[in-house]
Amino acid sequence: MANLIIKPASASDTLKMQDGAGTDIVTVSTNKVAYGKGVSEEAVTVTQSSGNVTLDLAQGNFFEFTLTENVTGWTFSNLASSGTASSWIIKITQHASSAKTVAYPAAVKWSGGYDHVMSTGTGSIDIVSMFTIDGGTTIYATQVGKAFA
């Protein structure tokens, strides 16, 4: 596998990618990346297996799934190495007929010290945001919202 490297002639040069109309989509300059039309990515739909949920950050940073059973374990793979941040968002939809629970590993530290407790209303949606800067040894988490219907 080969790498494509584009090197500016001087430190003040920028790299721009444009759409067909000539509008800047991405501009890269020293220590900064600017997105002219916002950032978007595909949502990664994951499934549970025997109570476990696996989130592979090589697939994206936005994950969604519907509870089919209680979540008893998590695997977070392809996190950046220590010293570099990884962040992701999880949209969890409650089971359609019977409420399921979600447990998190001890590495997950919640804002305010209050763990996320899944909403129990059928079909309700909870959104959680997480990040780590030490390769997943500690994962900082917060509830973005609860019980969306």
Short mmCIF file of N, CA and C in Angstrom, two decimals:
data_model
loop_
_atom_site.label_atom_id
_atom_site.label_comp_id
_atom_site.label_asym_id
_atom_site.label_seq_id
_atom_site.Cartn_x
_atom_site.Cartn_y
_atom_site.Cartn_z
N MET A 1 0.84 -1.17 0.00
CA MET A 1 0.00 0.00 0.00
C MET A 1 0.89 1.24 0.00
N ALA A 2 0.61 2.16 -0.88
CA ALA A 2 1.40 3.38 -0.99
C ALA A 2 0.66 4.55 -0.36
N ASN A 3 1.41 5.51 0.13
CA ASN A 3 0.85 6.73 0.68
C ASN A 3 0.95 7.85 -0.36
N LEU A 4 -0.06 8.66 -0.44
CA LEU A 4 -0.02 9.85 -1.28
C LEU A 4 0.32 11.02 -0.36
N ILE A 5 1.43 11.66 -0.61
CA ILE A 5 1.88 12.77 0.23
C ILE A 5 1.93 14.02 -0.64
N ILE A 6 1.25 15.04 -0.19
CA ILE A 6 1.29 16.34 -0.86
C ILE A 6 1.95 17.30 0.11
N LYS A 7 3.09 17.82 -0.30
CA LYS A 7 3.87 18.67 0.58
C LYS A 7 3.86 20.10 0.04
N PRO A 8 3.45 21.08 0.88
CA PRO A 8 3.43 22.47 0.41
C PRO A 8 4.85 22.98 0.19
N ALA A 9 4.96 23.97 -0.67
CA ALA A 9 6.26 24.57 -0.96
C ALA A 9 6.78 25.36 0.22
N SER A 10 5.87 25.95 1.00
CA SER A 10 6.30 26.71 2.17
C SER A 10 5.30 26.49 3.30
N ALA A 11 5.69 26.87 4.51
CA ALA A 11 4.83 26.67 5.69
C ALA A 11 3.54 27.47 5.61
N SER A 12 3.50 28.51 4.79
CA SER A 12 2.28 29.32 4.71
C SER A 12 1.31 28.82 3.64
N ASP A 13 1.69 27.82 2.85
CA ASP A 13 0.80 27.28 1.81
C ASP A 13 -0.32 26.45 2.43
N THR A 14 -1.45 26.39 1.75
CA THR A 14 -2.57 25.57 2.20
C THR A 14 -2.94 24.58 1.11
N LEU A 15 -3.58 23.51 1.53
CA LEU A 15 -4.10 22.50 0.61
C LEU A 15 -5.62 22.66 0.60
N LYS A 16 -6.21 22.78 -0.58
CA LYS A 16 -7.67 22.94 -0.67
C LYS A 16 -8.24 21.85 -1.57
N MET A 17 -9.40 21.34 -1.15
CA MET A 17 -10.20 20.46 -1.99
C MET A 17 -11.49 21.20 -2.28
N GLN A 18 -11.88 21.23 -3.54
CA GLN A 18 -13.07 21.98 -3.93
C GLN A 18 -14.07 21.07 -4.63
N ASP A 19 -15.35 21.50 -4.61
CA ASP A 19 -16.37 20.78 -5.37
C ASP A 19 -16.34 21.26 -6.82
N GLY A 20 -17.22 20.74 -7.64
CA GLY A 20 -17.25 21.09 -9.07
C GLY A 20 -17.48 22.55 -9.35
N ALA A 21 -18.09 23.27 -8.41
CA ALA A 21 -18.36 24.70 -8.59
C ALA A 21 -17.21 25.57 -8.10
N GLY A 22 -16.14 24.95 -7.60
CA GLY A 22 -15.00 25.71 -7.11
C GLY A 22 -15.13 26.17 -5.67
N THR A 23 -16.12 25.67 -4.94
CA THR A 23 -16.30 26.02 -3.54
C THR A 23 -15.39 25.16 -2.67
N ASP A 24 -14.67 25.79 -1.74
CA ASP A 24 -13.79 25.03 -0.85
C ASP A 24 -14.61 24.07 0.00
N ILE A 25 -14.22 22.82 -0.02
CA ILE A 25 -14.85 21.81 0.84
C ILE A 25 -13.97 21.56 2.05
N VAL A 26 -12.67 21.40 1.83
CA VAL A 26 -11.71 21.18 2.90
C VAL A 26 -10.49 22.06 2.64
N THR A 27 -10.05 22.75 3.66
CA THR A 27 -8.83 23.54 3.59
C THR A 27 -7.91 23.10 4.72
N VAL A 28 -6.69 22.72 4.37
CA VAL A 28 -5.72 22.27 5.36
C VAL A 28 -4.57 23.27 5.39
N SER A 29 -4.33 23.82 6.58
CA SER A 29 -3.19 24.70 6.78
C SER A 29 -2.51 24.27 8.07
N THR A 30 -1.48 24.93 8.46
CA THR A 30 -0.71 24.53 9.63
C THR A 30 -1.62 24.37 10.85
N ASN A 31 -1.69 23.15 11.38
CA ASN A 31 -2.44 22.81 12.60
C ASN A 31 -3.93 23.13 12.52
N LYS A 32 -4.50 23.18 11.33
CA LYS A 32 -5.92 23.49 11.23
C LYS A 32 -6.51 22.84 9.98
N VAL A 33 -7.71 22.28 10.14
CA VAL A 33 -8.49 21.76 9.02
C VAL A 33 -9.84 22.45 9.08
N ALA A 34 -10.22 23.13 8.00
CA ALA A 34 -11.50 23.83 7.94
C ALA A 34 -12.40 23.13 6.93
N TYR A 35 -13.65 22.92 7.31
CA TYR A 35 -14.63 22.26 6.45
C TYR A 35 -15.62 23.30 5.96
N GLY A 36 -15.63 23.55 4.66
CA GLY A 36 -16.48 24.58 4.09
C GLY A 36 -17.95 24.24 4.03
N LYS A 37 -18.28 22.95 4.08
CA LYS A 37 -19.68 22.55 3.99
C LYS A 37 -20.09 21.67 5.17
N GLY A 38 -19.41 21.82 6.29
CA GLY A 38 -19.74 21.03 7.47
C GLY A 38 -19.13 19.64 7.40
N VAL A 39 -19.28 18.91 8.48
CA VAL A 39 -18.74 17.55 8.56
C VAL A 39 -19.93 16.60 8.63
N SER A 40 -19.88 15.56 7.82
CA SER A 40 -20.93 14.55 7.90
C SER A 40 -20.29 13.18 7.70
N GLU A 41 -20.94 12.17 8.24
CA GLU A 41 -20.45 10.80 8.09
C GLU A 41 -21.63 9.85 8.20
N GLU A 42 -21.43 8.66 7.70
CA GLU A 42 -22.46 7.63 7.78
C GLU A 42 -22.62 7.17 9.22
N ALA A 43 -23.85 6.91 9.63
CA ALA A 43 -24.10 6.31 10.94
C ALA A 43 -23.79 4.83 10.83
N VAL A 44 -23.10 4.29 11.82
CA VAL A 44 -22.75 2.88 11.85
C VAL A 44 -23.78 2.16 12.70
N THR A 45 -24.52 1.25 12.09
CA THR A 45 -25.51 0.46 12.83
C THR A 45 -24.81 -0.79 13.36
N VAL A 46 -24.85 -0.96 14.67
CA VAL A 46 -24.23 -2.12 15.29
C VAL A 46 -25.30 -3.02 15.87
N THR A 47 -24.94 -4.25 16.16
CA THR A 47 -25.86 -5.20 16.76
C THR A 47 -25.24 -5.77 18.03
N GLN A 48 -26.09 -6.30 18.87
CA GLN A 48 -25.64 -6.94 20.09
C GLN A 48 -25.39 -8.41 19.82
N SER A 49 -24.49 -8.99 20.58
CA SER A 49 -24.24 -10.41 20.50
C SER A 49 -24.00 -10.92 21.92
N SER A 50 -24.91 -11.72 22.42
CA SER A 50 -24.81 -12.27 23.77
C SER A 50 -24.62 -11.18 24.82
N GLY A 51 -25.33 -10.08 24.66
CA GLY A 51 -25.27 -8.99 25.64
C GLY A 51 -24.11 -8.04 25.43
N ASN A 52 -23.27 -8.29 24.45
CA ASN A 52 -22.11 -7.42 24.19
C ASN A 52 -22.34 -6.53 22.99
N VAL A 53 -21.77 -5.34 23.05
CA VAL A 53 -21.82 -4.39 21.94
C VAL A 53 -20.38 -4.03 21.59
N THR A 54 -20.05 -4.08 20.30
CA THR A 54 -18.72 -3.72 19.84
C THR A 54 -18.81 -2.48 18.98
N LEU A 55 -18.03 -1.46 19.34
CA LEU A 55 -17.94 -0.24 18.56
C LEU A 55 -16.53 -0.15 17.99
N ASP A 56 -16.42 -0.20 16.67
CA ASP A 56 -15.14 -0.14 15.98
C ASP A 56 -14.97 1.26 15.41
N LEU A 57 -14.10 2.05 16.03
CA LEU A 57 -13.92 3.44 15.60
C LEU A 57 -13.27 3.57 14.23
N ALA A 58 -12.80 2.47 13.67
CA ALA A 58 -12.32 2.50 12.28
C ALA A 58 -13.50 2.63 11.32
N GLN A 59 -14.72 2.33 11.80
CA GLN A 59 -15.92 2.42 10.95
C GLN A 59 -16.56 3.80 10.99
N GLY A 60 -16.28 4.59 12.03
CA GLY A 60 -16.90 5.90 12.15
C GLY A 60 -16.91 6.36 13.59
N ASN A 61 -17.65 7.45 13.83
CA ASN A 61 -17.71 8.03 15.17
C ASN A 61 -19.15 8.21 15.66
N PHE A 62 -20.11 7.77 14.86
CA PHE A 62 -21.51 7.83 15.27
C PHE A 62 -22.09 6.43 15.14
N PHE A 63 -22.56 5.89 16.27
CA PHE A 63 -23.07 4.52 16.30
C PHE A 63 -24.52 4.53 16.77
N GLU A 64 -25.29 3.59 16.26
CA GLU A 64 -26.67 3.44 16.71
C GLU A 64 -27.03 1.98 16.76
N PHE A 65 -27.88 1.63 17.74
CA PHE A 65 -28.40 0.27 17.82
C PHE A 65 -29.67 0.25 18.64
N THR A 66 -30.45 -0.80 18.40
CA THR A 66 -31.68 -1.02 19.16
C THR A 66 -31.43 -2.18 20.10
N LEU A 67 -31.81 -1.99 21.35
CA LEU A 67 -31.62 -3.05 22.35
C LEU A 67 -32.45 -4.28 21.99
N THR A 68 -31.80 -5.42 22.00
CA THR A 68 -32.50 -6.70 21.81
C THR A 68 -32.41 -7.54 23.08
N GLU A 69 -31.47 -7.15 23.95
CA GLU A 69 -31.27 -7.81 25.24
C GLU A 69 -30.52 -6.82 26.13
N ASN A 70 -30.34 -7.18 27.39
CA ASN A 70 -29.57 -6.32 28.29
C ASN A 70 -28.13 -6.24 27.79
N VAL A 71 -27.54 -5.04 27.87
CA VAL A 71 -26.13 -4.89 27.50
C VAL A 71 -25.30 -5.13 28.76
N THR A 72 -24.44 -6.15 28.70
CA THR A 72 -23.61 -6.52 29.84
C THR A 72 -22.12 -6.29 29.59
N GLY A 73 -21.76 -6.01 28.34
CA GLY A 73 -20.35 -5.80 28.02
C GLY A 73 -20.17 -4.95 26.78
N TRP A 74 -19.05 -4.25 26.72
CA TRP A 74 -18.72 -3.39 25.60
C TRP A 74 -17.30 -3.68 25.13
N THR A 75 -17.08 -3.55 23.83
CA THR A 75 -15.74 -3.56 23.26
C THR A 75 -15.60 -2.31 22.43
N PHE A 76 -14.58 -1.51 22.75
CA PHE A 76 -14.27 -0.30 21.98
C PHE A 76 -12.96 -0.60 21.26
N SER A 77 -12.99 -0.71 19.93
CA SER A 77 -11.78 -1.06 19.20
C SER A 77 -11.32 0.08 18.30
N ASN A 78 -10.05 0.02 17.95
CA ASN A 78 -9.40 1.02 17.10
C ASN A 78 -9.44 2.42 17.68
N LEU A 79 -9.26 2.52 19.00
CA LEU A 79 -9.12 3.82 19.64
C LEU A 79 -7.73 4.36 19.34
N ALA A 80 -7.59 5.68 19.27
CA ALA A 80 -6.28 6.29 19.08
C ALA A 80 -5.39 5.95 20.27
N SER A 81 -4.09 5.95 20.04
CA SER A 81 -3.14 5.66 21.12
C SER A 81 -3.13 6.78 22.15
N SER A 82 -2.58 6.49 23.29
CA SER A 82 -2.51 7.44 24.38
C SER A 82 -1.86 8.74 23.92
N GLY A 83 -2.46 9.86 24.32
CA GLY A 83 -1.98 11.17 23.92
C GLY A 83 -2.75 11.76 22.75
N THR A 84 -3.55 10.94 22.09
CA THR A 84 -4.38 11.39 20.98
C THR A 84 -5.84 11.09 21.33
N ALA A 85 -6.73 12.01 21.05
CA ALA A 85 -8.14 11.85 21.44
C ALA A 85 -8.93 11.02 20.44
N SER A 86 -9.82 10.21 20.96
CA SER A 86 -10.86 9.53 20.19
C SER A 86 -12.18 9.93 20.81
N SER A 87 -13.18 10.24 19.98
CA SER A 87 -14.50 10.58 20.50
C SER A 87 -15.57 9.95 19.64
N TRP A 88 -16.72 9.63 20.25
CA TRP A 88 -17.80 9.01 19.53
C TRP A 88 -19.12 9.27 20.23
N ILE A 89 -20.20 9.08 19.47
CA ILE A 89 -21.56 9.26 19.97
C ILE A 89 -22.33 7.97 19.73
N ILE A 90 -23.17 7.62 20.70
CA ILE A 90 -23.97 6.39 20.60
C ILE A 90 -25.45 6.75 20.77
N LYS A 91 -26.25 6.33 19.81
CA LYS A 91 -27.71 6.48 19.89
C LYS A 91 -28.28 5.09 20.20
N ILE A 92 -28.94 4.97 21.35
CA ILE A 92 -29.47 3.68 21.80
C ILE A 92 -30.99 3.76 21.83
N THR A 93 -31.64 2.84 21.12
CA THR A 93 -33.10 2.79 21.10
C THR A 93 -33.55 1.62 21.96
N GLN A 94 -34.50 1.91 22.86
CA GLN A 94 -35.04 0.89 23.76
C GLN A 94 -35.82 -0.15 22.97
N HIS A 95 -35.83 -1.36 23.47
CA HIS A 95 -36.57 -2.48 22.88
C HIS A 95 -38.04 -2.10 22.68
N ALA A 96 -38.66 -2.66 21.68
CA ALA A 96 -40.04 -2.28 21.32
C ALA A 96 -41.10 -2.84 22.25
N SER A 97 -40.79 -3.90 23.03
CA SER A 97 -41.86 -4.46 23.86
C SER A 97 -41.50 -4.67 25.32
N SER A 98 -40.21 -4.81 25.64
CA SER A 98 -39.83 -4.98 27.05
C SER A 98 -38.52 -4.24 27.31
N ALA A 99 -38.51 -3.46 28.37
CA ALA A 99 -37.35 -2.62 28.67
C ALA A 99 -36.10 -3.45 28.96
N LYS A 100 -35.00 -3.03 28.35
CA LYS A 100 -33.69 -3.67 28.56
C LYS A 100 -32.78 -2.67 29.28
N THR A 101 -31.74 -3.17 29.92
CA THR A 101 -30.81 -2.34 30.66
C THR A 101 -29.47 -2.26 29.92
N VAL A 102 -28.69 -1.23 30.28
CA VAL A 102 -27.37 -1.04 29.69
C VAL A 102 -26.38 -0.83 30.84
N ALA A 103 -25.37 -1.69 30.91
CA ALA A 103 -24.30 -1.55 31.90
C ALA A 103 -23.02 -1.15 31.16
N TYR A 104 -22.17 -0.39 31.83
CA TYR A 104 -20.94 0.11 31.22
C TYR A 104 -19.74 -0.39 32.02
N PRO A 105 -18.58 -0.51 31.35
CA PRO A 105 -17.38 -0.96 32.07
C PRO A 105 -16.89 0.09 33.06
N ALA A 106 -16.06 -0.34 34.01
CA ALA A 106 -15.53 0.56 35.04
C ALA A 106 -14.68 1.67 34.44
N ALA A 107 -14.13 1.48 33.25
CA ALA A 107 -13.30 2.51 32.61
C ALA A 107 -14.11 3.75 32.25
N VAL A 108 -15.44 3.62 32.16
CA VAL A 108 -16.30 4.75 31.77
C VAL A 108 -16.60 5.60 33.00
N LYS A 109 -16.20 6.85 32.92
CA LYS A 109 -16.43 7.81 34.00
C LYS A 109 -17.46 8.82 33.53
N TRP A 110 -18.55 8.98 34.29
CA TRP A 110 -19.69 9.80 33.89
C TRP A 110 -19.62 11.20 34.47
N SER A 111 -20.05 12.18 33.67
CA SER A 111 -20.06 13.56 34.17
C SER A 111 -20.98 13.64 35.39
N GLY A 112 -20.53 14.35 36.38
CA GLY A 112 -21.33 14.49 37.60
C GLY A 112 -21.34 13.23 38.46
N GLY A 113 -20.67 12.16 38.00
CA GLY A 113 -20.63 10.91 38.76
C GLY A 113 -21.90 10.09 38.66
N TYR A 114 -22.80 10.45 37.74
CA TYR A 114 -24.06 9.72 37.61
C TYR A 114 -24.04 8.89 36.34
N ASP A 115 -24.06 7.57 36.50
CA ASP A 115 -24.07 6.67 35.35
C ASP A 115 -25.34 6.84 34.53
N HIS A 116 -25.21 6.59 33.25
CA HIS A 116 -26.38 6.59 32.37
C HIS A 116 -27.26 5.40 32.72
N VAL A 117 -28.54 5.65 32.93
CA VAL A 117 -29.54 4.60 33.12
C VAL A 117 -30.48 4.70 31.94
N MET A 118 -30.60 3.63 31.17
CA MET A 118 -31.39 3.63 29.95
C MET A 118 -32.86 3.94 30.24
N SER A 119 -33.45 4.79 29.41
CA SER A 119 -34.88 5.08 29.51
C SER A 119 -35.66 3.79 29.28
N THR A 120 -36.78 3.65 29.97
CA THR A 120 -37.52 2.39 29.91
C THR A 120 -38.70 2.38 28.95
N GLY A 121 -39.12 3.54 28.47
CA GLY A 121 -40.26 3.59 27.55
C GLY A 121 -39.94 2.85 26.25
N THR A 122 -40.88 2.05 25.78
CA THR A 122 -40.64 1.30 24.55
C THR A 122 -40.33 2.24 23.39
N GLY A 123 -39.25 1.94 22.70
CA GLY A 123 -38.85 2.75 21.56
C GLY A 123 -38.19 4.07 21.90
N SER A 124 -38.02 4.38 23.20
CA SER A 124 -37.39 5.65 23.56
C SER A 124 -35.91 5.61 23.20
N ILE A 125 -35.36 6.78 22.96
CA ILE A 125 -33.98 6.90 22.49
C ILE A 125 -33.16 7.70 23.49
N ASP A 126 -31.99 7.16 23.86
CA ASP A 126 -31.02 7.85 24.68
C ASP A 126 -29.77 8.08 23.83
N ILE A 127 -29.10 9.19 24.04
CA ILE A 127 -27.88 9.51 23.30
C ILE A 127 -26.77 9.77 24.30
N VAL A 128 -25.63 9.11 24.06
CA VAL A 128 -24.47 9.19 24.94
C VAL A 128 -23.25 9.61 24.12
N SER A 129 -22.43 10.48 24.69
CA SER A 129 -21.19 10.92 24.05
C SER A 129 -20.01 10.44 24.90
N MET A 130 -18.95 9.94 24.24
CA MET A 130 -17.77 9.44 24.96
C MET A 130 -16.50 9.92 24.28
N PHE A 131 -15.43 10.03 25.09
CA PHE A 131 -14.11 10.27 24.51
C PHE A 131 -13.04 9.73 25.45
N THR A 132 -11.87 9.48 24.88
CA THR A 132 -10.71 9.04 25.64
C THR A 132 -9.47 9.73 25.08
N ILE A 133 -8.50 9.97 25.94
CA ILE A 133 -7.21 10.50 25.48
C ILE A 133 -6.06 9.61 25.94
N ASP A 134 -6.41 8.44 26.46
CA ASP A 134 -5.37 7.52 26.93
C ASP A 134 -5.56 6.10 26.38
N GLY A 135 -6.09 6.02 25.16
CA GLY A 135 -6.25 4.72 24.51
C GLY A 135 -7.35 3.86 25.08
N GLY A 136 -8.23 4.44 25.89
CA GLY A 136 -9.36 3.71 26.43
C GLY A 136 -9.21 3.28 27.88
N THR A 137 -8.09 3.59 28.50
CA THR A 137 -7.93 3.26 29.92
C THR A 137 -9.00 3.96 30.73
N THR A 138 -9.24 5.23 30.39
CA THR A 138 -10.34 6.01 30.99
C THR A 138 -11.17 6.57 29.84
N ILE A 139 -12.48 6.36 29.93
CA ILE A 139 -13.40 6.89 28.93
C ILE A 139 -14.34 7.86 29.65
N TYR A 140 -14.35 9.09 29.18
CA TYR A 140 -15.22 10.12 29.78
C TYR A 140 -16.53 10.13 29.01
N ALA A 141 -17.65 10.14 29.74
CA ALA A 141 -18.95 10.02 29.10
C ALA A 141 -19.95 11.01 29.68
N THR A 142 -20.91 11.36 28.85
CA THR A 142 -22.01 12.21 29.30
C THR A 142 -23.27 11.82 28.54
N GLN A 143 -24.40 11.97 29.19
CA GLN A 143 -25.69 11.80 28.52
C GLN A 143 -25.97 13.06 27.72
N VAL A 144 -26.15 12.92 26.44
CA VAL A 144 -26.50 14.06 25.61
C VAL A 144 -27.99 14.32 25.74
N GLY A 145 -28.78 13.26 25.81
CA GLY A 145 -30.22 13.38 25.95
C GLY A 145 -30.84 12.04 26.31
N LYS A 146 -32.03 12.10 26.91
CA LYS A 146 -32.74 10.89 27.33
C LYS A 146 -34.19 10.92 26.89
N ALA A 147 -34.71 9.75 26.65
CA ALA A 147 -36.13 9.52 26.43
C ALA A 147 -36.69 10.29 25.24
N PHE A 148 -35.89 10.44 24.18
CA PHE A 148 -36.44 10.99 22.95
C PHE A 148 -37.51 10.01 22.46
N ALA A 149 -38.60 10.52 21.98
CA ALA A 149 -39.68 9.63 21.53
C ALA A 149 -40.00 9.89 20.07
#
